[in-house]
């Protein structure tokens, strides 16, 4: 175990943990926008900056999401210098996009009170890149990209673009977006991936073979199945999570017949106007 100090408190950390993770495990909240635990650090938003010092490191400002814990490190998360730098960063974000609720909350906690911003963009995207990375690195689809290219992602007018052919409709991009600039809208038998308020892709939804509920995009289900051994695939039933839970519970206990009755259920999705 490593010993370090965060805001005057002695804490322990395992080898490999970042300062952001150690602080979080101690209940010390450091604001973030481009960090997600499913992805590695990216270091773009800089909101997670802290002051760090150790016998081998002179006092410096660093992004805590990318700083690995090490023995003897002394961290300050809210010095006047850090608060002032974070306020400038939030101010910059506010002048670039239509402020979302999380951004407004950050502005409030940073002490920014001014209203009536005139943002350069007409959407809420802060160009953090989480959606691009999760689609490429976790889903393996690579359907999202910065319109102006990775090198020029701060050309604010252009934002991100979605390539329909590559998108499998999993919705992970919407799940990781910190400001709601991407959304998933299920309606009847279709799923829309909505980027900046516009439908960027529309996909057919798969129905549960037991209850008929729509539970995932067909293209996504096909992609998952294509990665499974052919022999195994033949025995797989297309079930929603609720029916899958019942099916396997019944199969495991052996007290109930494995074959489950067809149940009538409405899908719970809206009707498209
Ligand atoms: S919904 Fe499409 S764009 Fe979004 S993560 Fe999934 S594959 Fe990528
Ligand atoms: S759409 Fe969301 S996740 Fe993607 S870059 Fe913009 S703010 Fe980040
Ligand atoms: S969360 Fe660390 S730089 Fe964005």
CSV table of C-alpha atoms and ligand atoms in Angstrom, one decimal:
chain,number,residue,atom,x,y,z
A,1,UNK,CA,0.0,0.0,0.0
A,2,UNK,CA,1.1,3.6,-0.8
A,3,UNK,CA,0.7,6.4,1.7
A,4,UNK,CA,-0.2,9.9,0.5
A,5,UNK,CA,-1.9,13.0,1.8
A,6,UNK,CA,-5.0,14.6,0.2
A,7,UNK,CA,-6.2,17.9,1.6
A,8,UNK,CA,-4.3,17.2,4.8
A,9,UNK,CA,-5.7,13.7,5.3
A,10,UNK,CA,-3.4,10.7,5.3
A,11,UNK,CA,-4.8,8.1,2.9
A,12,UNK,CA,-3.7,4.7,1.5
A,13,UNK,CA,-3.8,3.7,-2.1
A,14,UNK,CA,-3.1,0.6,-4.1
A,15,UNK,CA,-0.4,0.6,-6.8
A,16,UNK,CA,-1.8,1.8,-10.1
A,17,UNK,CA,-4.6,3.9,-8.7
A,18,UNK,CA,-4.9,7.5,-9.9
A,19,UNK,CA,-5.1,10.4,-7.5
A,20,UNK,CA,-8.7,11.0,-8.8
A,21,UNK,CA,-9.7,7.5,-7.8
A,22,UNK,CA,-8.0,7.7,-4.4
A,23,UNK,CA,-9.7,11.0,-3.7
A,24,UNK,CA,-13.1,9.5,-4.8
A,25,UNK,CA,-12.6,6.5,-2.5
A,26,UNK,CA,-12.1,8.8,0.4
A,27,UNK,CA,-15.2,10.9,-0.4
A,28,UNK,CA,-13.2,13.8,-1.7
A,29,UNK,CA,-15.0,15.1,-4.8
A,30,UNK,CA,-12.9,16.5,-7.6
A,31,UNK,CA,-14.9,17.8,-10.6
A,32,UNK,CA,-14.5,16.0,-13.9
A,33,UNK,CA,-16.0,16.1,-17.4
A,34,UNK,CA,-13.8,14.0,-19.7
A,35,UNK,CA,-13.3,11.1,-17.3
A,36,UNK,CA,-15.2,7.8,-17.3
A,37,UNK,CA,-14.1,4.8,-15.3
A,38,UNK,CA,-14.6,2.5,-18.3
A,39,UNK,CA,-12.0,4.4,-20.3
A,40,UNK,CA,-8.4,5.5,-19.6
A,41,UNK,CA,-7.5,9.1,-18.8
A,42,UNK,CA,-7.7,11.6,-21.6
A,43,UNK,CA,-6.7,14.8,-19.9
A,44,UNK,CA,-8.8,17.1,-22.1
A,45,UNK,CA,-11.2,19.1,-19.8
A,46,UNK,CA,-8.5,19.8,-17.1
A,47,UNK,CA,-11.3,20.3,-14.5
A,48,UNK,CA,-9.8,17.7,-12.3
A,49,UNK,CA,-6.6,19.7,-11.7
A,50,UNK,CA,-5.0,19.6,-8.3
A,51,UNK,CA,-1.7,20.8,-6.8
A,52,UNK,CA,0.8,18.0,-6.2
A,53,UNK,CA,4.1,17.9,-4.4
A,54,UNK,CA,6.5,15.2,-3.3
A,55,UNK,CA,10.2,14.9,-2.4
A,56,UNK,CA,10.9,14.2,-6.2
A,57,UNK,CA,8.2,16.6,-7.6
A,58,UNK,CA,8.2,20.3,-7.0
A,59,UNK,CA,4.7,21.8,-6.4
A,60,UNK,CA,2.9,21.7,-9.7
A,61,UNK,CA,-0.7,21.7,-11.1
A,62,UNK,CA,-1.6,18.4,-12.7
A,63,UNK,CA,-4.7,16.6,-14.0
A,64,UNK,CA,-5.6,14.2,-11.2
A,65,UNK,CA,-7.3,11.7,-13.6
A,66,UNK,CA,-3.9,11.1,-15.2
A,67,UNK,CA,-1.7,11.3,-12.1
A,68,UNK,CA,-0.7,7.9,-10.5
A,69,UNK,CA,-0.6,7.7,-6.7
A,70,UNK,CA,2.9,7.4,-5.4
A,71,UNK,CA,4.5,7.2,-1.9
A,72,UNK,CA,4.7,10.5,-0.1
A,73,UNK,CA,2.6,12.5,-2.6
A,74,UNK,CA,0.9,15.6,-1.1
A,75,UNK,CA,-2.2,16.7,-2.9
A,76,UNK,CA,-4.3,19.8,-2.5
A,77,UNK,CA,-7.6,19.8,-4.4
A,78,UNK,CA,-9.0,23.2,-3.7
A,79,UNK,CA,-6.3,25.9,-3.2
A,80,UNK,CA,-7.1,29.5,-4.3
A,81,UNK,CA,-5.0,28.9,-7.4
A,82,UNK,CA,-6.9,25.7,-8.3
A,83,UNK,CA,-10.3,27.3,-7.7
A,84,UNK,CA,-9.3,30.3,-9.8
A,85,UNK,CA,-8.0,28.0,-12.7
A,86,UNK,CA,-11.2,25.8,-12.6
A,87,UNK,CA,-13.4,28.9,-12.7
A,88,UNK,CA,-11.6,30.1,-15.8
A,89,UNK,CA,-12.0,26.7,-17.4
A,90,UNK,CA,-15.7,26.6,-16.6
A,91,UNK,CA,-16.1,30.1,-17.9
A,92,UNK,CA,-14.5,29.1,-21.2
A,93,UNK,CA,-16.8,26.1,-21.5
A,94,UNK,CA,-19.8,28.3,-20.8
A,95,UNK,CA,-18.8,30.7,-23.6
A,96,UNK,CA,-18.4,27.8,-26.1
A,97,UNK,CA,-21.7,25.9,-25.7
A,98,UNK,CA,-25.3,26.1,-24.7
A,99,UNK,CA,-25.0,25.4,-21.0
A,100,UNK,CA,-26.4,22.0,-19.9
A,101,UNK,CA,-27.6,21.3,-16.4
A,102,UNK,CA,-24.3,19.7,-15.3
A,103,UNK,CA,-22.4,22.7,-16.7
A,104,UNK,CA,-24.7,25.1,-14.9
A,105,UNK,CA,-24.2,23.2,-11.7
A,106,UNK,CA,-20.4,23.4,-12.2
A,107,UNK,CA,-20.7,27.1,-12.8
A,108,UNK,CA,-22.7,27.5,-9.6
A,109,UNK,CA,-20.2,25.6,-7.5
A,110,UNK,CA,-17.3,27.5,-9.1
A,111,UNK,CA,-18.9,30.7,-8.1
A,112,UNK,CA,-19.8,31.9,-11.6
A,113,UNK,CA,-22.9,33.9,-11.3
A,114,UNK,CA,-23.2,35.7,-14.6
A,115,UNK,CA,-26.2,34.8,-16.9
A,116,UNK,CA,-26.9,35.5,-20.5
A,117,UNK,CA,-24.0,33.8,-22.2
A,118,UNK,CA,-23.7,34.0,-26.0
A,119,UNK,CA,-22.1,30.7,-26.8
A,120,UNK,CA,-20.3,30.0,-30.1
A,121,UNK,CA,-22.1,26.6,-30.5
A,122,UNK,CA,-25.8,26.0,-30.7
A,123,UNK,CA,-25.7,22.6,-28.8
A,124,UNK,CA,-24.5,21.4,-25.4
A,125,UNK,CA,-21.4,19.4,-26.6
A,126,UNK,CA,-18.2,20.3,-24.7
A,127,UNK,CA,-16.0,18.2,-27.1
A,128,UNK,CA,-14.8,16.0,-24.3
A,129,UNK,CA,-14.4,13.1,-26.7
A,130,UNK,CA,-15.9,10.5,-24.3
A,131,UNK,CA,-18.5,9.3,-27.0
A,132,UNK,CA,-15.8,9.1,-29.7
A,133,UNK,CA,-13.5,7.0,-27.4
A,134,UNK,CA,-16.2,4.7,-26.1
A,135,UNK,CA,-17.6,3.9,-29.5
A,136,UNK,CA,-14.1,3.2,-30.9
A,137,UNK,CA,-12.3,1.6,-27.9
A,138,UNK,CA,-15.1,-0.2,-26.0
A,139,UNK,CA,-17.7,-1.0,-28.7
A,140,UNK,CA,-15.3,-1.3,-31.6
A,141,UNK,CA,-17.6,0.4,-34.0
A,142,UNK,CA,-15.7,3.7,-34.6
A,143,UNK,CA,-18.9,5.4,-35.7
A,144,UNK,CA,-18.2,8.7,-34.1
A,145,UNK,CA,-15.4,11.2,-34.9
A,146,UNK,CA,-14.5,14.8,-34.5
A,147,UNK,CA,-15.7,16.5,-37.7
A,148,UNK,CA,-12.5,18.5,-37.9
A,149,UNK,CA,-10.3,15.5,-37.0
A,150,UNK,CA,-8.6,14.6,-33.6
A,151,UNK,CA,-5.9,17.2,-34.0
A,152,UNK,CA,-8.4,20.1,-34.5
A,153,UNK,CA,-11.2,19.0,-32.2
A,154,UNK,CA,-11.5,22.5,-30.7
A,155,UNK,CA,-12.7,23.9,-34.0
A,156,UNK,CA,-15.9,24.5,-32.1
A,157,UNK,CA,-18.3,25.0,-34.9
A,158,UNK,CA,-17.9,21.5,-36.2
A,159,UNK,CA,-18.4,19.1,-33.2
A,160,UNK,CA,-18.8,15.4,-33.7
A,161,UNK,CA,-20.2,13.3,-36.6
A,162,UNK,CA,-21.9,9.9,-36.7
A,163,UNK,CA,-21.3,7.4,-39.6
A,164,UNK,CA,-24.6,5.5,-39.9
A,165,UNK,CA,-23.1,2.4,-41.5
A,166,UNK,CA,-20.8,1.8,-38.6
A,167,UNK,CA,-23.2,2.6,-35.8
A,168,UNK,CA,-24.9,-0.5,-34.2
A,169,UNK,CA,-27.3,1.5,-32.0
A,170,UNK,CA,-26.0,0.3,-28.7
A,171,UNK,CA,-26.5,3.7,-27.1
A,172,UNK,CA,-23.3,3.7,-25.1
A,173,UNK,CA,-22.3,7.1,-26.4
A,174,UNK,CA,-25.4,8.6,-24.9
A,175,UNK,CA,-24.8,6.8,-21.6
A,176,UNK,CA,-21.3,8.3,-21.2
A,177,UNK,CA,-22.0,11.9,-22.5
A,178,UNK,CA,-21.7,14.1,-19.5
A,179,UNK,CA,-24.1,16.8,-20.8
A,180,UNK,CA,-26.8,14.9,-22.7
A,181,UNK,CA,-25.7,16.1,-26.2
A,182,UNK,CA,-26.3,12.6,-27.5
A,183,UNK,CA,-29.6,10.8,-26.7
A,184,UNK,CA,-31.3,7.5,-27.5
A,185,UNK,CA,-35.0,7.6,-28.3
A,186,UNK,CA,-36.9,4.4,-28.7
A,187,UNK,CA,-40.2,4.7,-30.5
A,188,UNK,CA,-42.4,1.7,-31.5
A,189,UNK,CA,-40.0,-0.6,-33.4
A,190,UNK,CA,-37.2,1.8,-34.0
A,191,UNK,CA,-34.4,3.5,-32.1
A,192,UNK,CA,-33.0,6.9,-33.0
A,193,UNK,CA,-29.5,8.0,-32.0
A,194,UNK,CA,-30.0,11.8,-31.7
A,195,UNK,CA,-26.9,13.9,-31.9
A,196,UNK,CA,-27.2,17.6,-31.1
A,197,UNK,CA,-31.0,17.4,-31.3
A,198,UNK,CA,-31.1,15.8,-34.8
A,199,UNK,CA,-31.7,12.1,-35.6
A,200,UNK,CA,-28.3,10.9,-36.8
A,201,UNK,CA,-29.2,7.3,-37.2
A,202,UNK,CA,-32.4,5.2,-37.1
A,203,UNK,CA,-32.3,1.5,-36.5
A,204,UNK,CA,-34.7,-1.4,-36.1
A,205,UNK,CA,-35.2,-2.8,-32.6
A,206,UNK,CA,-35.1,-6.5,-31.8
A,207,UNK,CA,-38.1,-8.2,-30.1
A,208,UNK,CA,-37.9,-10.5,-27.2
A,209,UNK,CA,-38.8,-14.0,-28.4
A,210,UNK,CA,-40.8,-14.5,-25.2
A,211,UNK,CA,-42.7,-11.4,-24.4
A,212,UNK,CA,-42.3,-9.4,-27.6
A,213,UNK,CA,-40.8,-6.3,-25.8
A,214,UNK,CA,-38.2,-4.3,-27.8
A,215,UNK,CA,-35.0,-4.5,-26.0
A,216,UNK,CA,-32.0,-3.6,-28.2
A,217,UNK,CA,-31.1,-2.6,-31.7
A,218,UNK,CA,-31.1,-5.6,-34.2
A,219,UNK,CA,-27.8,-4.5,-35.5
A,220,UNK,CA,-26.2,-4.6,-32.0
A,221,UNK,CA,-27.7,-8.0,-31.2
A,222,UNK,CA,-26.5,-9.4,-34.6
A,223,UNK,CA,-23.0,-8.0,-33.8
A,224,UNK,CA,-22.9,-9.6,-30.4
A,225,UNK,CA,-24.1,-13.0,-31.8
A,226,UNK,CA,-21.6,-12.9,-34.6
A,227,UNK,CA,-18.8,-12.9,-32.0
A,228,UNK,CA,-20.1,-16.1,-30.4
A,229,UNK,CA,-19.1,-19.6,-31.5
A,230,UNK,CA,-21.5,-20.9,-34.2
A,231,UNK,CA,-22.5,-24.0,-32.2
A,232,UNK,CA,-23.2,-22.0,-29.1
A,233,UNK,CA,-25.1,-19.4,-31.1
A,234,UNK,CA,-27.7,-21.9,-32.3
A,235,UNK,CA,-28.9,-22.4,-28.7
A,236,UNK,CA,-29.2,-18.7,-27.8
A,237,UNK,CA,-32.6,-17.3,-27.5
A,238,UNK,CA,-33.3,-13.6,-28.1
A,239,UNK,CA,-34.7,-12.5,-24.8
A,240,UNK,CA,-35.1,-9.2,-23.0
A,241,UNK,CA,-33.3,-8.9,-19.7
A,242,UNK,CA,-36.5,-9.6,-17.7
A,243,UNK,CA,-37.3,-12.8,-19.6
A,244,UNK,CA,-33.7,-13.9,-19.6
A,245,UNK,CA,-33.5,-13.6,-15.8
A,246,UNK,CA,-36.7,-15.7,-15.4
A,247,UNK,CA,-35.5,-18.2,-18.1
A,248,UNK,CA,-32.1,-18.9,-16.5
A,249,UNK,CA,-33.5,-18.8,-12.9
A,250,UNK,CA,-36.0,-21.5,-13.9
A,251,UNK,CA,-33.4,-23.5,-15.8
A,252,UNK,CA,-31.0,-23.4,-12.8
A,253,UNK,CA,-33.5,-24.3,-10.1
A,254,UNK,CA,-35.0,-27.1,-12.1
A,255,UNK,CA,-38.3,-26.7,-10.3
A,256,UNK,CA,-40.0,-25.1,-13.2
A,257,UNK,CA,-40.2,-26.1,-16.8
A,258,UNK,CA,-37.4,-24.4,-18.8
A,259,UNK,CA,-39.9,-23.6,-21.6
A,260,UNK,CA,-41.6,-20.3,-20.6
A,261,UNK,CA,-45.0,-19.3,-21.7
A,262,UNK,CA,-45.4,-16.5,-24.2
A,263,UNK,CA,-46.5,-13.5,-22.1
A,264,UNK,CA,-48.3,-10.5,-23.5
A,265,UNK,CA,-46.5,-7.3,-22.7
A,266,UNK,CA,-46.5,-3.8,-24.3
A,267,UNK,CA,-43.0,-2.7,-25.2
A,268,UNK,CA,-43.2,0.5,-23.1
A,269,UNK,CA,-41.9,2.6,-26.0
A,270,UNK,CA,-43.6,5.7,-27.4
A,271,UNK,CA,-45.5,5.8,-30.6
A,272,UNK,CA,-43.8,7.9,-33.2
A,273,UNK,CA,-46.0,10.8,-34.1
B,1,LIG,S1,-24.9,4.0,-30.6
B,1,LIG,FE1,-23.7,4.0,-32.5
B,1,LIG,S2,-22.4,5.8,-32.3
B,1,LIG,FE2,-23.2,5.4,-30.2
B,1,LIG,S3,-21.6,4.1,-29.2
B,1,LIG,FE3,-23.1,2.7,-30.2
B,1,LIG,S4,-22.3,2.3,-32.2
B,1,LIG,FE4,-21.2,4.1,-31.4
B,2,LIG,S1,-21.4,14.6,-27.5
B,2,LIG,FE1,-21.1,14.4,-25.3
B,2,LIG,S2,-19.6,12.8,-25.0
B,2,LIG,FE2,-19.5,13.5,-27.2
B,2,LIG,S3,-17.9,15.0,-27.2
B,2,LIG,FE3,-19.8,16.1,-27.0
B,2,LIG,S4,-20.0,16.3,-24.8
B,2,LIG,FE4,-18.5,14.8,-25.1
B,3,LIG,S1,-11.3,14.6,-16.0
B,3,LIG,FE1,-9.2,14.9,-15.9
B,3,LIG,S2,-8.7,16.1,-17.6
B,3,LIG,FE2,-10.9,15.8,-17.7
